């Protein structure tokens, strides 16, 4: 089976798509990847070992000139897609979002390719929302993203995370000091990087251990924030082995992007979430509420969260380890660890039905 993956723009689209691509490749299928020549996928996908089909497409929003040119750029990208599809002859096209998914999805419909969409967020992206009514199948990570009977398959996460043992077997919450993993995100969430050191400074000396991932270019200033408060912390820009980080942690403080929330559930760890407040559709609030409604997290509005309030929450959780353990267990129970396999199976089903008919 020839599979065309469409994903790009952000890691939130690319990494779930990569997990599905890996699963499909292991099943013996041929993978090609359609993406923007200007996006991060142009670098990441070839490094993963997949053939990359580049489109000259960028964001449709932004400056006034970009908005004026958007229809013309879409038509140009669409013609590129039509040529690529005729050359590569994909049996199924799987869209995960990103700038290339719009022309790619339209091209799939025009050339009568099987089109499968996966939506990672609790609020559908513009491209998936527009294409959903015409796609052969639509899958969603969270309940109620789309109306109607749309299958919930979770978000594909890295295989190493799915191999972690359950929270009780990891000894979560049994360490003398509370182990707090702080995720500032790939771009570096300044609010989190500033807030956490100020909050930790109010806790008893040596009552917590901090492993703080700051994001690009934020390590030195965050190290300085801890140092100025006479605090010890492990501060890094990136964490390559997230499975080791999650295995170590009793508690996670993070944004509530779809991939992060799905990982927290898949590995089974309680979290304090601070949704990114500037998205137009407020998607991170919806993601955070999904975990919180299942008693697997607590979330705070960034505009209202102070170091004092965060410190009080950390102190309470350090005293009430049973709440941490119960929350981690709830996260584990709602986590979907075979999401990549589920998406791969649906893709295979589409082709099987086509061959039968």
CSV table of C-alpha atoms in Angstrom, one decimal:
chain,number,residue,atom,x,y,z
A,1,UNK,CA,0.0,0.0,0.0
A,2,UNK,CA,1.3,3.4,-1.0
A,3,UNK,CA,0.6,6.0,1.8
A,4,UNK,CA,0.9,9.8,1.5
A,5,UNK,CA,1.2,11.5,4.9
A,6,UNK,CA,0.3,15.2,5.1
A,7,UNK,CA,1.6,17.0,8.2
A,8,UNK,CA,3.7,20.0,9.1
A,9,UNK,CA,4.1,23.4,10.6
A,10,UNK,CA,4.4,22.4,14.2
A,11,UNK,CA,5.6,19.4,16.2
A,12,UNK,CA,2.0,18.9,17.3
A,13,UNK,CA,1.2,17.8,13.7
A,14,UNK,CA,4.5,16.2,12.8
A,15,UNK,CA,5.2,13.9,15.7
A,16,UNK,CA,1.8,12.1,15.8
A,17,UNK,CA,2.1,11.7,12.0
A,18,UNK,CA,5.5,10.2,12.4
A,19,UNK,CA,4.2,7.7,14.9
A,20,UNK,CA,1.6,6.5,12.4
A,21,UNK,CA,4.2,6.5,9.6
A,22,UNK,CA,6.5,4.3,11.6
A,23,UNK,CA,3.6,1.9,12.4
A,24,UNK,CA,2.6,1.7,8.7
A,25,UNK,CA,6.1,1.2,7.6
A,26,UNK,CA,6.5,-1.7,10.1
A,27,UNK,CA,3.4,-3.2,8.5
A,28,UNK,CA,5.2,-3.2,5.1
A,29,UNK,CA,3.6,-0.1,3.5
A,30,UNK,CA,5.5,2.5,1.5
A,31,UNK,CA,5.5,6.0,3.1
A,32,UNK,CA,5.8,9.4,1.4
A,33,UNK,CA,5.3,12.7,3.2
A,34,UNK,CA,3.8,15.8,1.8
A,35,UNK,CA,4.7,19.1,3.5
A,36,UNK,CA,5.8,22.7,3.1
A,37,UNK,CA,9.3,23.3,1.8
A,38,UNK,CA,9.4,26.3,4.3
A,39,UNK,CA,8.2,24.4,7.4
A,40,UNK,CA,10.1,22.4,10.0
A,41,UNK,CA,9.0,19.2,8.3
A,42,UNK,CA,11.3,19.9,5.5
A,43,UNK,CA,14.2,19.2,7.8
A,44,UNK,CA,12.7,16.6,10.2
A,45,UNK,CA,11.1,14.3,7.7
A,46,UNK,CA,14.2,13.4,5.6
A,47,UNK,CA,16.1,12.9,8.9
A,48,UNK,CA,13.4,10.3,9.8
A,49,UNK,CA,14.2,8.5,6.6
A,50,UNK,CA,11.0,9.2,4.6
A,51,UNK,CA,10.8,10.5,1.1
A,52,UNK,CA,9.7,14.2,1.3
A,53,UNK,CA,7.4,15.7,-1.3
A,54,UNK,CA,7.8,19.5,-0.9
A,55,UNK,CA,5.2,22.1,-1.6
A,56,UNK,CA,5.9,25.8,-2.1
A,57,UNK,CA,3.2,26.7,0.5
A,58,UNK,CA,3.3,28.9,3.7
A,59,UNK,CA,0.7,30.1,6.2
A,60,UNK,CA,-2.5,31.5,4.7
A,61,UNK,CA,-2.8,34.1,7.5
A,62,UNK,CA,-0.4,36.9,8.6
A,63,UNK,CA,0.3,40.1,6.6
A,64,UNK,CA,-2.3,41.7,4.4
A,65,UNK,CA,-0.2,40.8,1.3
A,66,UNK,CA,-0.1,37.2,2.4
A,67,UNK,CA,-3.9,37.1,2.7
A,68,UNK,CA,-4.3,38.7,-0.7
A,69,UNK,CA,-2.0,36.1,-2.3
A,70,UNK,CA,-3.4,33.1,-0.4
A,71,UNK,CA,-5.9,32.0,-3.1
A,72,UNK,CA,-3.2,32.1,-5.8
A,73,UNK,CA,-0.7,30.3,-3.6
A,74,UNK,CA,-3.4,27.6,-2.8
A,75,UNK,CA,-4.0,27.1,-6.5
A,76,UNK,CA,-0.3,26.8,-7.2
A,77,UNK,CA,0.2,24.3,-4.4
A,78,UNK,CA,-2.9,22.4,-5.6
A,79,UNK,CA,-1.3,21.9,-9.0
A,80,UNK,CA,1.9,20.7,-7.4
A,81,UNK,CA,-0.2,18.2,-5.4
A,82,UNK,CA,-2.0,16.9,-8.5
A,83,UNK,CA,1.3,16.3,-10.2
A,84,UNK,CA,2.8,14.5,-7.1
A,85,UNK,CA,-0.3,12.3,-6.7
A,86,UNK,CA,-0.3,11.3,-10.4
A,87,UNK,CA,3.4,10.5,-10.1
A,88,UNK,CA,3.3,8.6,-6.8
A,89,UNK,CA,-0.1,7.0,-7.0
A,90,UNK,CA,-0.9,6.9,-3.3
A,91,UNK,CA,-3.6,4.5,-2.3
A,92,UNK,CA,-4.6,6.5,0.8
A,93,UNK,CA,-3.8,10.1,1.9
A,94,UNK,CA,-3.7,10.7,5.6
A,95,UNK,CA,-4.0,14.4,6.8
A,96,UNK,CA,-2.8,15.5,10.2
A,97,UNK,CA,-3.0,19.3,9.7
A,98,UNK,CA,-0.5,21.9,8.6
A,99,UNK,CA,-0.3,24.2,5.6
A,100,UNK,CA,0.2,21.4,3.1
A,101,UNK,CA,-3.0,19.6,4.2
A,102,UNK,CA,-5.3,22.0,2.5
A,103,UNK,CA,-4.1,21.6,-1.1
A,104,UNK,CA,-3.2,18.0,-0.4
A,105,UNK,CA,-6.7,17.2,0.9
A,106,UNK,CA,-8.3,18.9,-2.1
A,107,UNK,CA,-6.0,17.1,-4.5
A,108,UNK,CA,-6.9,13.8,-2.9
A,109,UNK,CA,-10.6,14.5,-3.4
A,110,UNK,CA,-10.1,15.6,-7.0
A,111,UNK,CA,-8.0,12.5,-7.9
A,112,UNK,CA,-10.4,10.2,-6.0
A,113,UNK,CA,-7.8,9.0,-3.5
A,114,UNK,CA,-9.0,7.6,-0.2
A,115,UNK,CA,-8.7,10.5,2.3
A,116,UNK,CA,-8.3,9.9,6.1
A,117,UNK,CA,-8.1,12.8,8.5
A,118,UNK,CA,-6.8,12.8,12.1
A,119,UNK,CA,-7.5,15.8,14.4
A,120,UNK,CA,-5.1,16.2,17.3
A,121,UNK,CA,-6.9,19.0,19.2
A,122,UNK,CA,-10.1,19.4,21.1
A,123,UNK,CA,-11.0,22.1,18.6
A,124,UNK,CA,-10.6,21.2,14.9
A,125,UNK,CA,-8.1,23.0,12.8
A,126,UNK,CA,-9.4,25.0,9.8
A,127,UNK,CA,-8.3,22.5,7.2
A,128,UNK,CA,-9.7,19.5,8.9
A,129,UNK,CA,-12.9,21.3,9.7
A,130,UNK,CA,-13.4,22.1,6.0
A,131,UNK,CA,-12.4,18.7,4.7
A,132,UNK,CA,-14.2,16.5,7.3
A,133,UNK,CA,-17.5,16.4,5.4
A,134,UNK,CA,-15.8,15.0,2.3
A,135,UNK,CA,-13.2,12.7,3.8
A,136,UNK,CA,-13.7,8.9,3.7
A,137,UNK,CA,-12.9,8.7,7.4
A,138,UNK,CA,-12.3,11.2,10.2
A,139,UNK,CA,-10.6,10.3,13.5
A,140,UNK,CA,-10.4,12.5,16.6
A,141,UNK,CA,-8.1,12.5,19.6
A,142,UNK,CA,-10.6,13.8,22.1
A,143,UNK,CA,-14.4,13.2,22.4
A,144,UNK,CA,-16.8,15.8,20.9
A,145,UNK,CA,-14.2,17.5,18.7
A,146,UNK,CA,-16.5,16.8,15.7
A,147,UNK,CA,-20.3,16.3,15.9
A,148,UNK,CA,-21.7,13.0,15.1
A,149,UNK,CA,-20.3,9.5,15.5
A,150,UNK,CA,-16.6,10.2,14.9
A,151,UNK,CA,-14.2,7.5,16.3
A,152,UNK,CA,-12.0,8.6,19.2
A,153,UNK,CA,-8.5,7.1,18.7
A,154,UNK,CA,-6.3,9.4,20.9
A,155,UNK,CA,-3.1,11.1,19.7
A,156,UNK,CA,-0.3,8.9,18.5
A,157,UNK,CA,2.7,9.3,20.9
A,158,UNK,CA,6.2,8.1,20.8
A,159,UNK,CA,6.5,4.3,21.2
A,160,UNK,CA,9.0,4.6,24.1
A,161,UNK,CA,6.4,6.4,26.1
A,162,UNK,CA,3.8,3.6,25.5
A,163,UNK,CA,6.3,1.1,26.8
A,164,UNK,CA,6.4,2.7,30.3
A,165,UNK,CA,4.9,0.6,33.1
A,166,UNK,CA,1.9,1.8,35.0
A,167,UNK,CA,2.2,4.6,37.7
A,168,UNK,CA,2.0,2.2,40.7
A,169,UNK,CA,4.8,-0.1,39.2
A,170,UNK,CA,7.0,3.0,38.7
A,171,UNK,CA,6.7,3.9,42.4
A,172,UNK,CA,5.2,7.3,41.6
A,173,UNK,CA,4.8,9.5,44.6
A,174,UNK,CA,6.9,7.3,46.9
A,175,UNK,CA,10.1,9.3,46.8
A,176,UNK,CA,11.2,11.3,49.8
A,177,UNK,CA,11.3,14.6,47.8
A,178,UNK,CA,8.6,15.5,45.3
A,179,UNK,CA,10.0,15.1,41.8
A,180,UNK,CA,8.6,17.9,39.6
A,181,UNK,CA,9.2,17.8,35.8
A,182,UNK,CA,8.7,21.2,34.2
A,183,UNK,CA,8.1,21.4,30.5
A,184,UNK,CA,8.5,24.9,29.0
A,185,UNK,CA,7.8,23.6,25.5
A,186,UNK,CA,10.0,23.6,22.4
A,187,UNK,CA,9.7,27.4,21.9
A,188,UNK,CA,10.0,28.2,25.7
A,189,UNK,CA,7.1,29.3,27.7
A,190,UNK,CA,8.4,32.4,29.4
A,191,UNK,CA,5.6,32.5,31.9
A,192,UNK,CA,6.3,29.0,33.1
A,193,UNK,CA,10.1,29.5,33.1
A,194,UNK,CA,9.7,32.6,35.4
A,195,UNK,CA,6.8,31.3,37.5
A,196,UNK,CA,8.1,28.0,38.7
A,197,UNK,CA,11.4,29.2,40.3
A,198,UNK,CA,9.5,31.9,42.2
A,199,UNK,CA,7.0,29.3,43.5
A,200,UNK,CA,9.6,26.7,44.4
A,201,UNK,CA,11.5,29.3,46.4
A,202,UNK,CA,8.5,29.3,48.9
A,203,UNK,CA,8.8,25.6,49.6
A,204,UNK,CA,10.9,24.0,52.4
A,205,UNK,CA,14.5,23.6,51.4
A,206,UNK,CA,15.1,20.2,49.8
A,207,UNK,CA,11.4,19.2,49.7
A,208,UNK,CA,11.3,19.0,45.9
A,209,UNK,CA,13.6,18.1,43.1
A,210,UNK,CA,13.2,20.0,39.8
A,211,UNK,CA,14.0,18.9,36.2
A,212,UNK,CA,13.2,21.9,34.1
A,213,UNK,CA,13.1,21.8,30.3
A,214,UNK,CA,13.1,25.4,29.2
A,215,UNK,CA,12.8,25.4,25.4
A,216,UNK,CA,15.1,27.0,22.8
A,217,UNK,CA,17.3,29.8,24.1
A,218,UNK,CA,15.8,30.0,27.6
A,219,UNK,CA,18.2,27.8,29.5
A,220,UNK,CA,20.7,30.4,30.8
A,221,UNK,CA,18.1,32.9,32.0
A,222,UNK,CA,16.1,30.1,33.8
A,223,UNK,CA,19.2,28.8,35.4
A,224,UNK,CA,19.9,32.3,36.6
A,225,UNK,CA,16.4,32.5,38.1
A,226,UNK,CA,17.0,29.4,40.2
A,227,UNK,CA,20.5,30.5,41.1
A,228,UNK,CA,19.4,34.0,42.2
A,229,UNK,CA,16.9,32.3,44.6
A,230,UNK,CA,19.6,29.9,45.9
A,231,UNK,CA,17.7,26.9,44.5
A,232,UNK,CA,19.1,23.7,43.0
A,233,UNK,CA,17.5,22.5,39.7
A,234,UNK,CA,18.5,20.5,36.7
A,235,UNK,CA,17.8,22.9,33.8
A,236,UNK,CA,18.1,21.9,30.1
A,237,UNK,CA,16.9,23.3,26.8
A,238,UNK,CA,15.6,19.9,25.5
A,239,UNK,CA,15.0,16.4,26.8
A,240,UNK,CA,15.7,13.8,24.2
A,241,UNK,CA,14.6,10.8,26.3
A,242,UNK,CA,11.1,11.9,27.4
A,243,UNK,CA,10.4,8.3,28.6
A,244,UNK,CA,13.1,8.7,31.2
A,245,UNK,CA,11.8,12.1,32.2
A,246,UNK,CA,8.3,10.8,32.7
A,247,UNK,CA,9.5,7.7,34.5
A,248,UNK,CA,11.4,10.0,37.0
A,249,UNK,CA,8.5,12.4,37.6
A,250,UNK,CA,5.9,12.4,40.3
A,251,UNK,CA,4.3,15.6,38.9
A,252,UNK,CA,4.4,17.6,35.7
A,253,UNK,CA,4.0,21.3,35.2
A,254,UNK,CA,3.3,22.2,31.5
A,255,UNK,CA,1.3,23.9,28.8
A,256,UNK,CA,-1.7,21.9,27.6
A,257,UNK,CA,-1.0,21.3,23.9
A,258,UNK,CA,-2.7,18.3,22.5
A,259,UNK,CA,0.5,16.2,22.2
A,260,UNK,CA,1.5,17.0,25.8
A,261,UNK,CA,-1.9,16.2,27.2
A,262,UNK,CA,-2.0,12.9,25.3
A,263,UNK,CA,1.5,12.0,26.6
A,264,UNK,CA,0.5,12.8,30.2
A,265,UNK,CA,-2.4,10.4,29.9
A,266,UNK,CA,-0.5,7.7,28.0
A,267,UNK,CA,2.3,7.5,30.6
A,268,UNK,CA,0.0,8.1,33.6
A,269,UNK,CA,1.2,11.1,35.6
A,270,UNK,CA,-0.7,13.9,37.4
A,271,UNK,CA,-0.1,17.4,36.1
A,272,UNK,CA,-0.6,21.1,36.7
A,273,UNK,CA,-1.5,22.7,33.4
A,274,UNK,CA,-1.2,26.3,32.3
A,275,UNK,CA,-3.0,26.7,28.9
A,276,UNK,CA,-1.5,29.0,26.4
A,277,UNK,CA,-3.9,32.0,26.6
A,278,UNK,CA,-3.5,33.6,23.2
A,279,UNK,CA,-5.0,31.0,20.8
A,280,UNK,CA,-8.1,32.4,19.1
A,281,UNK,CA,-10.0,29.1,19.6
A,282,UNK,CA,-8.7,28.6,23.1
A,283,UNK,CA,-7.8,25.0,22.2
A,284,UNK,CA,-5.4,24.4,25.1
A,285,UNK,CA,-8.1,25.3,27.6
A,286,UNK,CA,-10.3,22.5,26.2
A,287,UNK,CA,-7.4,20.1,26.2
A,288,UNK,CA,-6.7,20.9,29.9
A,289,UNK,CA,-10.3,20.6,30.9
A,290,UNK,CA,-10.4,17.1,29.4
A,291,UNK,CA,-7.7,15.9,31.9
A,292,UNK,CA,-9.1,17.9,34.8
A,293,UNK,CA,-12.6,16.6,34.2
A,294,UNK,CA,-11.2,13.2,34.6
A,295,UNK,CA,-9.5,14.1,37.9
A,296,UNK,CA,-6.1,13.6,36.2
A,297,UNK,CA,-4.9,17.2,36.4
A,298,UNK,CA,-5.5,20.7,37.7
A,299,UNK,CA,-5.3,23.7,35.4
A,300,UNK,CA,-4.8,27.4,36.0
A,301,UNK,CA,-5.4,30.5,33.9
A,302,UNK,CA,-2.0,32.1,33.3
A,303,UNK,CA,-3.5,35.6,33.9
A,304,UNK,CA,-4.5,34.7,37.4
A,305,UNK,CA,-1.8,32.3,38.5
A,306,UNK,CA,0.7,33.7,40.9
A,307,UNK,CA,3.9,32.2,42.5
A,308,UNK,CA,2.0,32.1,45.8
A,309,UNK,CA,-0.9,30.1,44.4
A,310,UNK,CA,1.4,27.6,42.6
A,311,UNK,CA,3.5,27.2,45.7
A,312,UNK,CA,0.4,26.4,47.7
A,313,UNK,CA,-0.6,23.8,45.2
A,314,UNK,CA,2.9,22.2,45.3
A,315,UNK,CA,2.9,22.1,49.1
A,316,UNK,CA,-0.6,20.5,49.2
A,317,UNK,CA,0.4,17.8,46.6
A,318,UNK,CA,3.6,17.1,48.5
A,319,UNK,CA,1.6,16.4,51.6
A,320,UNK,CA,-1.1,14.5,49.9
A,321,UNK,CA,0.8,11.9,47.8
A,322,UNK,CA,-2.4,9.8,47.6
A,323,UNK,CA,-4.0,12.5,45.4
A,324,UNK,CA,-1.0,12.4,43.1
A,325,UNK,CA,-1.1,8.7,42.8
A,326,UNK,CA,-4.9,8.6,42.3
A,327,UNK,CA,-4.6,11.3,39.6
A,328,UNK,CA,-1.8,9.4,37.9
A,329,UNK,CA,-4.0,6.3,37.9
A,330,UNK,CA,-6.9,8.2,36.4
A,331,UNK,CA,-4.6,9.6,33.7
A,332,UNK,CA,-3.4,6.0,32.9
A,333,UNK,CA,-6.9,4.8,32.7
A,334,UNK,CA,-8.0,7.3,30.1
A,335,UNK,CA,-4.7,7.2,28.2
A,336,UNK,CA,-4.7,5.6,24.7
A,337,UNK,CA,-1.4,3.9,24.1
A,338,UNK,CA,-2.2,2.2,20.8
A,339,UNK,CA,-3.4,5.3,18.9
A,340,UNK,CA,-0.8,4.8,16.1
A,341,UNK,CA,-2.0,1.2,15.5
A,342,UNK,CA,-5.6,2.3,15.5
A,343,UNK,CA,-5.0,4.9,12.8
A,344,UNK,CA,-2.9,2.5,10.7
A,345,UNK,CA,-5.7,-0.1,10.9
A,346,UNK,CA,-8.3,2.4,9.7
A,347,UNK,CA,-6.0,3.3,6.7
A,348,UNK,CA,-5.7,-0.4,5.9
A,349,UNK,CA,-9.5,-0.9,6.2
A,350,UNK,CA,-10.1,1.9,3.7
A,351,UNK,CA,-8.0,0.1,1.1
A,352,UNK,CA,-9.4,-3.3,1.9
A,353,UNK,CA,-13.0,-2.0,1.3
A,354,UNK,CA,-11.9,-0.4,-2.0
A,355,UNK,CA,-10.3,-3.7,-3.2
A,356,UNK,CA,-13.5,-5.6,-2.3
A,357,UNK,CA,-15.8,-3.2,-4.1
